[in-house]
PDB file of C-alpha atoms and ligand atoms in Angstrom:
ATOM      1  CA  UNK A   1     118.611 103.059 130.182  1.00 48.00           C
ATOM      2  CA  UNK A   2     116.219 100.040 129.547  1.00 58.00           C
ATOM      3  CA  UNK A   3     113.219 102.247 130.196  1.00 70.00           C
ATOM      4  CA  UNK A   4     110.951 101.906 127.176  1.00 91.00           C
ATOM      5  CA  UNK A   5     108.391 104.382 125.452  1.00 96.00           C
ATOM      6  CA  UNK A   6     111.387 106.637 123.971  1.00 97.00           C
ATOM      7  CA  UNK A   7     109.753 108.209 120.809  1.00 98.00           C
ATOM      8  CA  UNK A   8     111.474 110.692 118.768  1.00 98.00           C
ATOM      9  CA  UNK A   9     111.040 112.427 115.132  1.00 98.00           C
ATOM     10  CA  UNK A  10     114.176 113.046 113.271  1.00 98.00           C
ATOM     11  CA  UNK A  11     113.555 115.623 110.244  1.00 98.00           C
ATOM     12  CA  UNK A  12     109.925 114.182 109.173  1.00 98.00           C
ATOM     13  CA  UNK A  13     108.116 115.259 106.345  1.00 98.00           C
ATOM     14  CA  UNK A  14     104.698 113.682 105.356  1.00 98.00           C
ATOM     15  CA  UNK A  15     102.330 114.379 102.455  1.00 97.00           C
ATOM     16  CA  UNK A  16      98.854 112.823 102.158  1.00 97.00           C
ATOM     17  CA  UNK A  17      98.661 110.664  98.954  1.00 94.00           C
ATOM     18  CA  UNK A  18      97.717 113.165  96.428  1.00 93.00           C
ATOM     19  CA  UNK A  19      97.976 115.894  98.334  1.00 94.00           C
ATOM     20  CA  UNK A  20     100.176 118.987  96.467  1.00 93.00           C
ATOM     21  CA  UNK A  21     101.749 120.156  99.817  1.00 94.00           C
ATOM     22  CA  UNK A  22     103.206 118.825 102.767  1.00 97.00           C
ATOM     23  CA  UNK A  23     101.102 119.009 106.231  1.00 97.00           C
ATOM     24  CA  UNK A  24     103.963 117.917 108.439  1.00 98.00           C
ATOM     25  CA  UNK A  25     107.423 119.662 107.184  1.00 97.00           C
ATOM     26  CA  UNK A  26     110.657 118.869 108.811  1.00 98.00           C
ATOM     27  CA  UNK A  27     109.315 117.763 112.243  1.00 98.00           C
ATOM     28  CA  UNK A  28     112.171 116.878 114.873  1.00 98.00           C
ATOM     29  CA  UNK A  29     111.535 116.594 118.759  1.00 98.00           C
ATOM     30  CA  UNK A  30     112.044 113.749 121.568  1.00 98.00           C
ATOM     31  CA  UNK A  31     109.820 112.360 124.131  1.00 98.00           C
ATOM     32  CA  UNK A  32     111.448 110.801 127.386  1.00 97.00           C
ATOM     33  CA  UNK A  33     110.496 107.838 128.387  1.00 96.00           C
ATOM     34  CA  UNK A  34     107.411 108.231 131.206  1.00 94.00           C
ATOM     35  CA  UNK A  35     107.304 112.002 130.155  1.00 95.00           C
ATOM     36  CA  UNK A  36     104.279 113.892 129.087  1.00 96.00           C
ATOM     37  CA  UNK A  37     104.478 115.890 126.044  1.00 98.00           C
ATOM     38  CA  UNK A  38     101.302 117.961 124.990  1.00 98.00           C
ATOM     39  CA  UNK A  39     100.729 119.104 121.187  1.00 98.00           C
ATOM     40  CA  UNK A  40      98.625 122.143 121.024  1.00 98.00           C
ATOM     41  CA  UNK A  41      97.850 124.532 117.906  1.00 96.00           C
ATOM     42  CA  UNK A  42      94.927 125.591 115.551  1.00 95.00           C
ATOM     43  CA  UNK A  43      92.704 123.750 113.805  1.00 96.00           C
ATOM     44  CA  UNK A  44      94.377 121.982 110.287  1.00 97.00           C
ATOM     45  CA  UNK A  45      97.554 122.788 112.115  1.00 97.00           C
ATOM     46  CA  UNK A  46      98.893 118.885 111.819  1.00 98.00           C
ATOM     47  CA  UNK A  47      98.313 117.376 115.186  1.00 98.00           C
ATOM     48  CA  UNK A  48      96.318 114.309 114.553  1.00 98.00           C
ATOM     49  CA  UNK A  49      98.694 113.853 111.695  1.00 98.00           C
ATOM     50  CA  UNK A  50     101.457 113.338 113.937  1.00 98.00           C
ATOM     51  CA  UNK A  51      99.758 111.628 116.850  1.00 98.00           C
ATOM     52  CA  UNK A  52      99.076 108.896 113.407  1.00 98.00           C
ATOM     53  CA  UNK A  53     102.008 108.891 111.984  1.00 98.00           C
ATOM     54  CA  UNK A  54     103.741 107.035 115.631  1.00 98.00           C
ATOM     55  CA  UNK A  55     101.215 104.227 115.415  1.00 96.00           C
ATOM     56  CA  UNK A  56     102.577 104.422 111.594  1.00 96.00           C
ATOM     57  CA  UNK A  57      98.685 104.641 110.129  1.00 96.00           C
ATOM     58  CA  UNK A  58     100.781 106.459 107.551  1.00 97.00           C
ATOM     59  CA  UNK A  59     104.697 106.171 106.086  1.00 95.00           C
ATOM     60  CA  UNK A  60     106.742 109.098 106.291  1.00 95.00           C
ATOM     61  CA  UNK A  61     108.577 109.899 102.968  1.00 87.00           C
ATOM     62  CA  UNK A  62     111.792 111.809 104.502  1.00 96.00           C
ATOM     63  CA  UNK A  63     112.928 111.210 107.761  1.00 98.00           C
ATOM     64  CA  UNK A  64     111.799 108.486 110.321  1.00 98.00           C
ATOM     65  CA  UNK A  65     109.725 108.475 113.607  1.00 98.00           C
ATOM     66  CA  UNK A  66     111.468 105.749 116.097  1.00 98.00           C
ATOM     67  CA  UNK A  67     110.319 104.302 119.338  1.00 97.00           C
ATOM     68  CA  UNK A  68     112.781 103.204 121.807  1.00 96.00           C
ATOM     69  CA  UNK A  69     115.449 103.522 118.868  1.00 96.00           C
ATOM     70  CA  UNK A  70     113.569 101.455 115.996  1.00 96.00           C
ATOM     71  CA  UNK A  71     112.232 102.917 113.044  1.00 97.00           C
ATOM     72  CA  UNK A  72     108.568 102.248 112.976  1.00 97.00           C
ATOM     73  CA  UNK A  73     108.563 101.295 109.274  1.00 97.00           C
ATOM     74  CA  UNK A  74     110.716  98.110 111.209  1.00 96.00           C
ATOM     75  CA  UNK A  75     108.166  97.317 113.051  1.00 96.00           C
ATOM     76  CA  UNK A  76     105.435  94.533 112.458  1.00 94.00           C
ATOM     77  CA  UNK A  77     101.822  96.203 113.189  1.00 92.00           C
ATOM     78  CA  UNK A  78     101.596  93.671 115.921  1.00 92.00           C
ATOM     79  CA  UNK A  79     104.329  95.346 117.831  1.00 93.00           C
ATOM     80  CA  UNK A  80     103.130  98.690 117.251  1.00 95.00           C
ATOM     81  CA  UNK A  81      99.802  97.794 118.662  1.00 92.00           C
ATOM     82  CA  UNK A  82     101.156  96.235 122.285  1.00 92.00           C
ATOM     83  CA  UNK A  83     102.825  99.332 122.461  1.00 95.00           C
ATOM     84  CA  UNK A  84     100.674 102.048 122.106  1.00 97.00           C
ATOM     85  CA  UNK A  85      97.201 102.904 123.322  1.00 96.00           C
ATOM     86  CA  UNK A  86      95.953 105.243 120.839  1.00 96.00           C
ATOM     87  CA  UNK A  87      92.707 107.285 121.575  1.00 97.00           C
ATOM     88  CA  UNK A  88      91.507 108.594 118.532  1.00 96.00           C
ATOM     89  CA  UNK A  89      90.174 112.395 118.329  1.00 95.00           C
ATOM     90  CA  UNK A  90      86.567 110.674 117.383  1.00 91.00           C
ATOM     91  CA  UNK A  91      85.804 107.797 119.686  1.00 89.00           C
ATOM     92  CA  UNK A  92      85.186 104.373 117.491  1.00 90.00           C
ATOM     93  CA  UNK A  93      82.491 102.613 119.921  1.00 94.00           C
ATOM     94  CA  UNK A  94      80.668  99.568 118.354  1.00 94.00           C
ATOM     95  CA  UNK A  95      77.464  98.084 118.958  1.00 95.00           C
ATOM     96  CA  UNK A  96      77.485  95.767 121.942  1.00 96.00           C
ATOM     97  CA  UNK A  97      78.073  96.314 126.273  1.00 97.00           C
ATOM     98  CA  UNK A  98      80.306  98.932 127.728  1.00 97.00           C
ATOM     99  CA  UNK A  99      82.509  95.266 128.501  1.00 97.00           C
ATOM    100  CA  UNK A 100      82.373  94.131 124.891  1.00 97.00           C
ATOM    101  CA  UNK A 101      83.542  97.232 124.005  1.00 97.00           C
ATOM    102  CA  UNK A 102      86.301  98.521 126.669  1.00 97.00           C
ATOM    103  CA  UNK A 103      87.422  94.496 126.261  1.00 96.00           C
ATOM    104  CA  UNK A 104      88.303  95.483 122.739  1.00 92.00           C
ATOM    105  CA  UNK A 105      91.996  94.981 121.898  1.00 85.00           C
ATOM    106  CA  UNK A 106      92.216  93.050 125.044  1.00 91.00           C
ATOM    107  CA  UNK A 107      89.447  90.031 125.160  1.00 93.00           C
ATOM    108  CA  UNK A 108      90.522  88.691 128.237  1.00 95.00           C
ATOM    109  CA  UNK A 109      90.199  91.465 130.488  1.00 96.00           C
ATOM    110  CA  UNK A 110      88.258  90.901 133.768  1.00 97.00           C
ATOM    111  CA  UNK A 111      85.577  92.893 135.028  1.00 97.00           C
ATOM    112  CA  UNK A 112      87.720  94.110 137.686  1.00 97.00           C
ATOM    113  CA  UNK A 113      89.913  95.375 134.896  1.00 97.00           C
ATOM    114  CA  UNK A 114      87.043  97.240 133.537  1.00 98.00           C
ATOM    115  CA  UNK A 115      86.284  98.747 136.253  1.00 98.00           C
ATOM    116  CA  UNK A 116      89.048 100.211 137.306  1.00 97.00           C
ATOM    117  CA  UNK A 117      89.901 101.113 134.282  1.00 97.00           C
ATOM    118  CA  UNK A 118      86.288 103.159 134.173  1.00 98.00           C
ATOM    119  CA  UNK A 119      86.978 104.820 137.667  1.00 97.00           C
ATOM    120  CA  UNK A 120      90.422 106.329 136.639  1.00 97.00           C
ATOM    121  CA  UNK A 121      88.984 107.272 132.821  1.00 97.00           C
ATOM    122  CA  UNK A 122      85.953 109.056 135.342  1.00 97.00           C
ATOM    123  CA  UNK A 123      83.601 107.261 133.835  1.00 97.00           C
ATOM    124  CA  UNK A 124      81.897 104.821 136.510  1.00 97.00           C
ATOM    125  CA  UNK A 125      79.386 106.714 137.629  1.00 96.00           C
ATOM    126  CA  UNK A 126      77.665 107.525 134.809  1.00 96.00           C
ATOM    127  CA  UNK A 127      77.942 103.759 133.951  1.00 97.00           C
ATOM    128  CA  UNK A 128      76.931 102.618 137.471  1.00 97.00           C
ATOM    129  CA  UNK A 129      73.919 105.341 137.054  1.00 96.00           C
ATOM    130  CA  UNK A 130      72.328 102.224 133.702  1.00 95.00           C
ATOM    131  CA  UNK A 131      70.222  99.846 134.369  1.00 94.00           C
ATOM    132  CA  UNK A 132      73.090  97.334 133.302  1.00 96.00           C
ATOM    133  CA  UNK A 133      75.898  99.276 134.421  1.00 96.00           C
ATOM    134  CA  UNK A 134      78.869  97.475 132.810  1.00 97.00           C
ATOM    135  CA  UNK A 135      77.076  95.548 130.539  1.00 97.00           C
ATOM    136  CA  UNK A 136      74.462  98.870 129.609  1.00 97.00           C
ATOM    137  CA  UNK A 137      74.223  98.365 125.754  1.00 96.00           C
ATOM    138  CA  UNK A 138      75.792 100.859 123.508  1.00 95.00           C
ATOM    139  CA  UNK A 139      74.236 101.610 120.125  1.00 92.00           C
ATOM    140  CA  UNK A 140      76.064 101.855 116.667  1.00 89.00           C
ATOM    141  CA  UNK A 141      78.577 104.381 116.969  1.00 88.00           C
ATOM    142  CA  UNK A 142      77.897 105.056 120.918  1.00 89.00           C
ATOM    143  CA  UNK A 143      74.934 107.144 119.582  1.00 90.00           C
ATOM    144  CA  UNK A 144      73.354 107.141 122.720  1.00 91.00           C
ATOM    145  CA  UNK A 145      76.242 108.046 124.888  1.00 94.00           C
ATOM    146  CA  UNK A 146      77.375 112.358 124.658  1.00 94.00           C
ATOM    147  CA  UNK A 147      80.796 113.239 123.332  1.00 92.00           C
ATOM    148  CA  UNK A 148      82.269 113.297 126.610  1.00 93.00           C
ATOM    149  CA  UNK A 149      81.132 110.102 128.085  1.00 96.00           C
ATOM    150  CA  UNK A 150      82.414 108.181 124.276  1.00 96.00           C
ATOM    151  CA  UNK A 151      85.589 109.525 125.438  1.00 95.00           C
ATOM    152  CA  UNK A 152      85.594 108.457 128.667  1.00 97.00           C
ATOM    153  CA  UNK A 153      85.014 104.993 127.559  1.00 97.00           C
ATOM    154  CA  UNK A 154      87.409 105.215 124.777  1.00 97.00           C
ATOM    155  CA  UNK A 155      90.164 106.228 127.378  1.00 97.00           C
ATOM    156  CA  UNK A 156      89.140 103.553 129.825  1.00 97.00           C
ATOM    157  CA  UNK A 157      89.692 101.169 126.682  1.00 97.00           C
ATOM    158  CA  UNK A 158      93.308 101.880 126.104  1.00 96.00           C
ATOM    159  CA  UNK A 159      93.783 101.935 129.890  1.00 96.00           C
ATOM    160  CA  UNK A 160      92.973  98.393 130.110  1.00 96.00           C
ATOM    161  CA  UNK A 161      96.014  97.236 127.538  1.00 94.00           C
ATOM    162  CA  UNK A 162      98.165  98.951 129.697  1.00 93.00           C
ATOM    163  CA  UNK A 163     100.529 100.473 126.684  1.00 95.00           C
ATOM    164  CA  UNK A 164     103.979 101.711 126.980  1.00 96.00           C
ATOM    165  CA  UNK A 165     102.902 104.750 125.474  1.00 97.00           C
ATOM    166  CA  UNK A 166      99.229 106.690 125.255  1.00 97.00           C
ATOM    167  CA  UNK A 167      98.324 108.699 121.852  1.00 98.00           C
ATOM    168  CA  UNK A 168      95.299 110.889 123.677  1.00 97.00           C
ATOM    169  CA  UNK A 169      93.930 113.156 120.492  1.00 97.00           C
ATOM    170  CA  UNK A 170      91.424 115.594 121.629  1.00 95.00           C
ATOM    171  CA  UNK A 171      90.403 113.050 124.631  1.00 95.00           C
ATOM    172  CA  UNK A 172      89.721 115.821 127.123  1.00 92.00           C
ATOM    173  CA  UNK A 173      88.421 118.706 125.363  1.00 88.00           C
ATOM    174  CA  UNK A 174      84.748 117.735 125.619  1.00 89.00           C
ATOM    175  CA  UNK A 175      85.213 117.690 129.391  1.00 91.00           C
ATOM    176  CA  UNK A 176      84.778 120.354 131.869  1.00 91.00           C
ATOM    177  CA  UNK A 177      87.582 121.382 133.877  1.00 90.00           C
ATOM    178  CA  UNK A 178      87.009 120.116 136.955  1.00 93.00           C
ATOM    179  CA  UNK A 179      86.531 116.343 135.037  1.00 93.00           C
ATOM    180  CA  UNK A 180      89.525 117.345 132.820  1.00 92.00           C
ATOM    181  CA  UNK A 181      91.965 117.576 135.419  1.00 92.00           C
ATOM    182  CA  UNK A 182      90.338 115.277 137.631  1.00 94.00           C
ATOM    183  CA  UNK A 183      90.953 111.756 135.063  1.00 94.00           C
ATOM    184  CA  UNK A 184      94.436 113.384 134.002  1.00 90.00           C
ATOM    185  CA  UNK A 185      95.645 113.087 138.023  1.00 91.00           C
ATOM    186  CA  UNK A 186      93.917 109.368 137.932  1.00 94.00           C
ATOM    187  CA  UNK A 187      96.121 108.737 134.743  1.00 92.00           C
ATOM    188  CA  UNK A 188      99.334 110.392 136.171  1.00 88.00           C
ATOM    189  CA  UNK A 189      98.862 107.457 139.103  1.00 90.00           C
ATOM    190  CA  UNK A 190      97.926 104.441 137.122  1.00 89.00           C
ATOM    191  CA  UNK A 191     100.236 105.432 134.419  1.00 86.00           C
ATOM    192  CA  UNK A 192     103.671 106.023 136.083  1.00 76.00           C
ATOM    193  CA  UNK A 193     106.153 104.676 133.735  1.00 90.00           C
ATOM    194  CA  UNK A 194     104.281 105.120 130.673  1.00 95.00           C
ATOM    195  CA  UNK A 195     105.485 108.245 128.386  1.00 97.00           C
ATOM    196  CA  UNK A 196     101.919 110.143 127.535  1.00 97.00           C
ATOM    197  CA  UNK A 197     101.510 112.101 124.294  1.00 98.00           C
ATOM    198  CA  UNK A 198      98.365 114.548 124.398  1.00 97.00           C
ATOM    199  CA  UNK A 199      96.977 116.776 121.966  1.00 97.00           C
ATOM    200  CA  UNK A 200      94.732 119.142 123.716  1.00 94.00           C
ATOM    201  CA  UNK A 201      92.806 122.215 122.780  1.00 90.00           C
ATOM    202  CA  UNK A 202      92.850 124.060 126.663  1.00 91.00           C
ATOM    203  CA  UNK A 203      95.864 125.677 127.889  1.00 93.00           C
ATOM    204  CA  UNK A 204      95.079 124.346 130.973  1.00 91.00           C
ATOM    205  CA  UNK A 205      95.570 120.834 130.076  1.00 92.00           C
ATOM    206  CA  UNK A 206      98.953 121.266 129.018  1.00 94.00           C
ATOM    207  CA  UNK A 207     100.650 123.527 131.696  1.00 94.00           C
ATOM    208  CA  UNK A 208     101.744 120.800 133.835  1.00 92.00           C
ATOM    209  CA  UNK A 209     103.332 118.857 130.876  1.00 95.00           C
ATOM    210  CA  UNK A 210     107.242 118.181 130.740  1.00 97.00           C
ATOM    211  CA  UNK A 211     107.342 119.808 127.374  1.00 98.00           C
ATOM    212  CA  UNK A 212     104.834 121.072 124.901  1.00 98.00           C
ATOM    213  CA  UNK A 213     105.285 121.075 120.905  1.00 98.00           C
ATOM    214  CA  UNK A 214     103.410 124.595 119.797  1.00 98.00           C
ATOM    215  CA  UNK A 215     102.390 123.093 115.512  1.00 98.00           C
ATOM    216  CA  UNK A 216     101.768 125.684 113.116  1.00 97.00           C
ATOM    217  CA  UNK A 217     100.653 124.971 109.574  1.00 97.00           C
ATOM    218  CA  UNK A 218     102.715 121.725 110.016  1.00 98.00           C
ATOM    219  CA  UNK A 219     105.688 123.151 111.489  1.00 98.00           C
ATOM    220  CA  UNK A 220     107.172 123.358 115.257  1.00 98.00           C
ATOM    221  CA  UNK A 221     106.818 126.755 116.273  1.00 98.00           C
ATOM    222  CA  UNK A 222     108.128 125.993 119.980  1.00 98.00           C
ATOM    223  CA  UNK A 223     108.959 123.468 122.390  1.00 98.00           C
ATOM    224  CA  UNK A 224     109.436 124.252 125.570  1.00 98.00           C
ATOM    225  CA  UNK A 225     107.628 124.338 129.022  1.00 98.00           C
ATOM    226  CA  UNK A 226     104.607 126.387 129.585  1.00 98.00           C
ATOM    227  CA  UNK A 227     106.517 129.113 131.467  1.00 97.00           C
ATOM    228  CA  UNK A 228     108.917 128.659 128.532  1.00 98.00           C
ATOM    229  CA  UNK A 229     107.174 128.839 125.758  1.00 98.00           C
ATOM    230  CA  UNK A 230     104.989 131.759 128.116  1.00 97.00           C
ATOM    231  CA  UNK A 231     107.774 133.862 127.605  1.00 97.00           C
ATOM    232  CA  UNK A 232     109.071 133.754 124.509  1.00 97.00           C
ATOM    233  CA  UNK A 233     106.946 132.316 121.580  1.00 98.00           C
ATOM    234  CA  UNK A 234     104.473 134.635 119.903  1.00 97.00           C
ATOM    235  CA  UNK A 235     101.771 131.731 119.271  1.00 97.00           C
ATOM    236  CA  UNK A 236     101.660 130.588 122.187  1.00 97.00           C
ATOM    237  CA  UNK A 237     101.270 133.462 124.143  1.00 97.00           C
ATOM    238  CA  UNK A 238      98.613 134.037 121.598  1.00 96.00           C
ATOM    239  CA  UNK A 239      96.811 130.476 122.176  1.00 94.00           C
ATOM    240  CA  UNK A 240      96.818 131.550 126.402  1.00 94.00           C
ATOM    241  CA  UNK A 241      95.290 134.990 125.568  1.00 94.00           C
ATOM    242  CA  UNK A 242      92.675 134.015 123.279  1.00 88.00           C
TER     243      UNK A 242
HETATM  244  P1  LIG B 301      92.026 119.641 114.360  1.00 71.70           P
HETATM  245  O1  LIG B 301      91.776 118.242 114.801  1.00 71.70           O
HETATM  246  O2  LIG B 301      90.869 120.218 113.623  1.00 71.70           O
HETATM  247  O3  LIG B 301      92.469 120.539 115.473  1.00 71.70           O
HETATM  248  O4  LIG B 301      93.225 119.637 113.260  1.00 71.70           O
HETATM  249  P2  LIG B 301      94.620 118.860 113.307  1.00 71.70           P
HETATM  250  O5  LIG B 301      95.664 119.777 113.838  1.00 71.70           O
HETATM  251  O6  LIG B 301      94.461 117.561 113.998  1.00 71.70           O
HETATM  252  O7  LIG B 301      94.942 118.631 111.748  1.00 71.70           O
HETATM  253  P3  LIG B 301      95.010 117.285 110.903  1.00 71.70           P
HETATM  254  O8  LIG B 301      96.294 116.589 111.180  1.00 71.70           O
HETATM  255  O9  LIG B 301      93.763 116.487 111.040  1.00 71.70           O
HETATM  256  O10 LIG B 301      95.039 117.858 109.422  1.00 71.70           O
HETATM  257  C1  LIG B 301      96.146 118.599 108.919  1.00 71.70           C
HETATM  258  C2  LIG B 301      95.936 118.866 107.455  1.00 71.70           C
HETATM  259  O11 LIG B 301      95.929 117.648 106.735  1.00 71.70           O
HETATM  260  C3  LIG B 301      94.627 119.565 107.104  1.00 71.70           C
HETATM  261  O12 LIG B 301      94.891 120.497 106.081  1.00 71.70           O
HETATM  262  C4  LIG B 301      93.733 118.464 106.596  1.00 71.70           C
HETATM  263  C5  LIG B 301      94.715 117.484 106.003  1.00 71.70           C
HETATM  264  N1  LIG B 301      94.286 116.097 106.147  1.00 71.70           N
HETATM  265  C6  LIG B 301      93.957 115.450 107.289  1.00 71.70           C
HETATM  266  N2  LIG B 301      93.643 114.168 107.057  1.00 71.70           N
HETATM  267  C7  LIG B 301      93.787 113.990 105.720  1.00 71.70           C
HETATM  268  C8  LIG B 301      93.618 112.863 104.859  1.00 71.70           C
HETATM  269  O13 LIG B 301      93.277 111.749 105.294  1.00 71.70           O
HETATM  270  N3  LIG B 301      93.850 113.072 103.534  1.00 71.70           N
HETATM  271  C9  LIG B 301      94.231 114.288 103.033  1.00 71.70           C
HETATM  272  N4  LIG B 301      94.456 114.416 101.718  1.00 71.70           N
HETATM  273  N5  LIG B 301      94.400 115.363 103.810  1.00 71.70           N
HETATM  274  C10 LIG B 301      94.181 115.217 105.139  1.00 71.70           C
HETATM  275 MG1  LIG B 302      92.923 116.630 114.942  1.00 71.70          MG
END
């Protein structure tokens, strides 16, 4: 198949520079092209540290992460960025507009660009609700924005590069439900052949995922489907109860 946003992890084992232990040990699982695949476990568990280690912010000393069959580490940092639309667990808004920043990565988007990129990321109408709408003035740090709205903006950013594949780390979780699951049905539309990797804190923003990677203190400790991983793994059932 010629499809592209294949990402898999063969056997990886990363160490933070200095660190005495590994956080990731032996990692190995496959996304399908266009899929969704959710990453869910506790706090320190190694999520972000994987969600980093595809856009290679990091080198893996055993084993190798590949997308669509390359080895990252063969990649120029060019590539890597076309490809991916990373949304980092902390949004990283600048001084300047809403458009200066959502434009970021891609300077020549229009403003029809930005706004639809803003309606599917469910963030227009608190945009259209400034004085400026679009071009409302964020501070340093989108201090004057809450947690949710910084990443609504910093989803609608990525959405406007259009990337074969979406890193979302902790995007939703400052959302309520009913916002939650409304953006991720916008993104399921806009997004159709792009493979989606999520790390989310709710159950309920992984159940409808085509597979779900359970990490526990750096290991896999399940993949599966919901109703899979509902039946037979311990910490997950654990993560739905609690
Ligand atoms: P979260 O966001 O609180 O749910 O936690 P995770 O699952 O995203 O965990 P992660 O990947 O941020 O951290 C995993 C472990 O790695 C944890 O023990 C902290 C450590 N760690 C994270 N970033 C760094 C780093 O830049 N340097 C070092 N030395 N350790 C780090
Ligand atoms: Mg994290």
């Amino acid at each position: 198949t010629d499809m592209k946003g294949y990402v898999e992890f063969q056997n990886v084992t990363f160490r933070y520079e200095g660190a005495e232990k590994p956080v990731l040990e032996n990692i190995s699982f496959k996304v399908q092209p266009g899929e969704t695949t959710a990453i869910i476990g506790s706090t320190g568990s190694g999520k972000t540290t994987l969600i980093k280690l595809i856009a290679r912010f990091y080198d893996v000393e055993e084993g190798a992460v590949l997308i669509d069959g390359i080895n990252v580490k063969e990649m120029t940092q060019q590539l890597l960025r076309n490809k991916i639309g990373y949304v980092p667990q902390k949004a990283s808004l600048f001084s300047g507009s809403i458009t200066d920043n959502l434009r970021y990565g891609k300077e020549d988007a229009t403003e029809e660009q930005i706004i639809d990129a803003l309606k599917t990321a469910q963030a227009i109408d608190f945009v259209n609700e400034k004085d400026d709408g679009i071009h409302a003035k964020i501070e340093q740090a989108g201090a004057n924005l809450s947690g949710g709205q910084k990443q609504r903006l910093s989803i609608a950013r990525a959405l406007i590069r259009k990337p074969e594949i979406y890193l979302f780390d902790d995007s939703f979780s400052a959302l309520d439900y009913k916002t939650d699951a409304k953006l991720r049905a916008a993104l399921k539309n806009v997004t159709d052949n792009a493979t989606i990797i999520l790390v989310a804190q709710r159950v309920s923003t992984v159940i409808n995922a085509d597979q779900i990677i359970v990490l526990n203190e750096g290991r896999v400790a399940g993949i599966g489907t919901h109703r899979e991983l509902l039946s037979d793994n311990k910490i997950y059932q654990e993560i739905v109860s609690s």
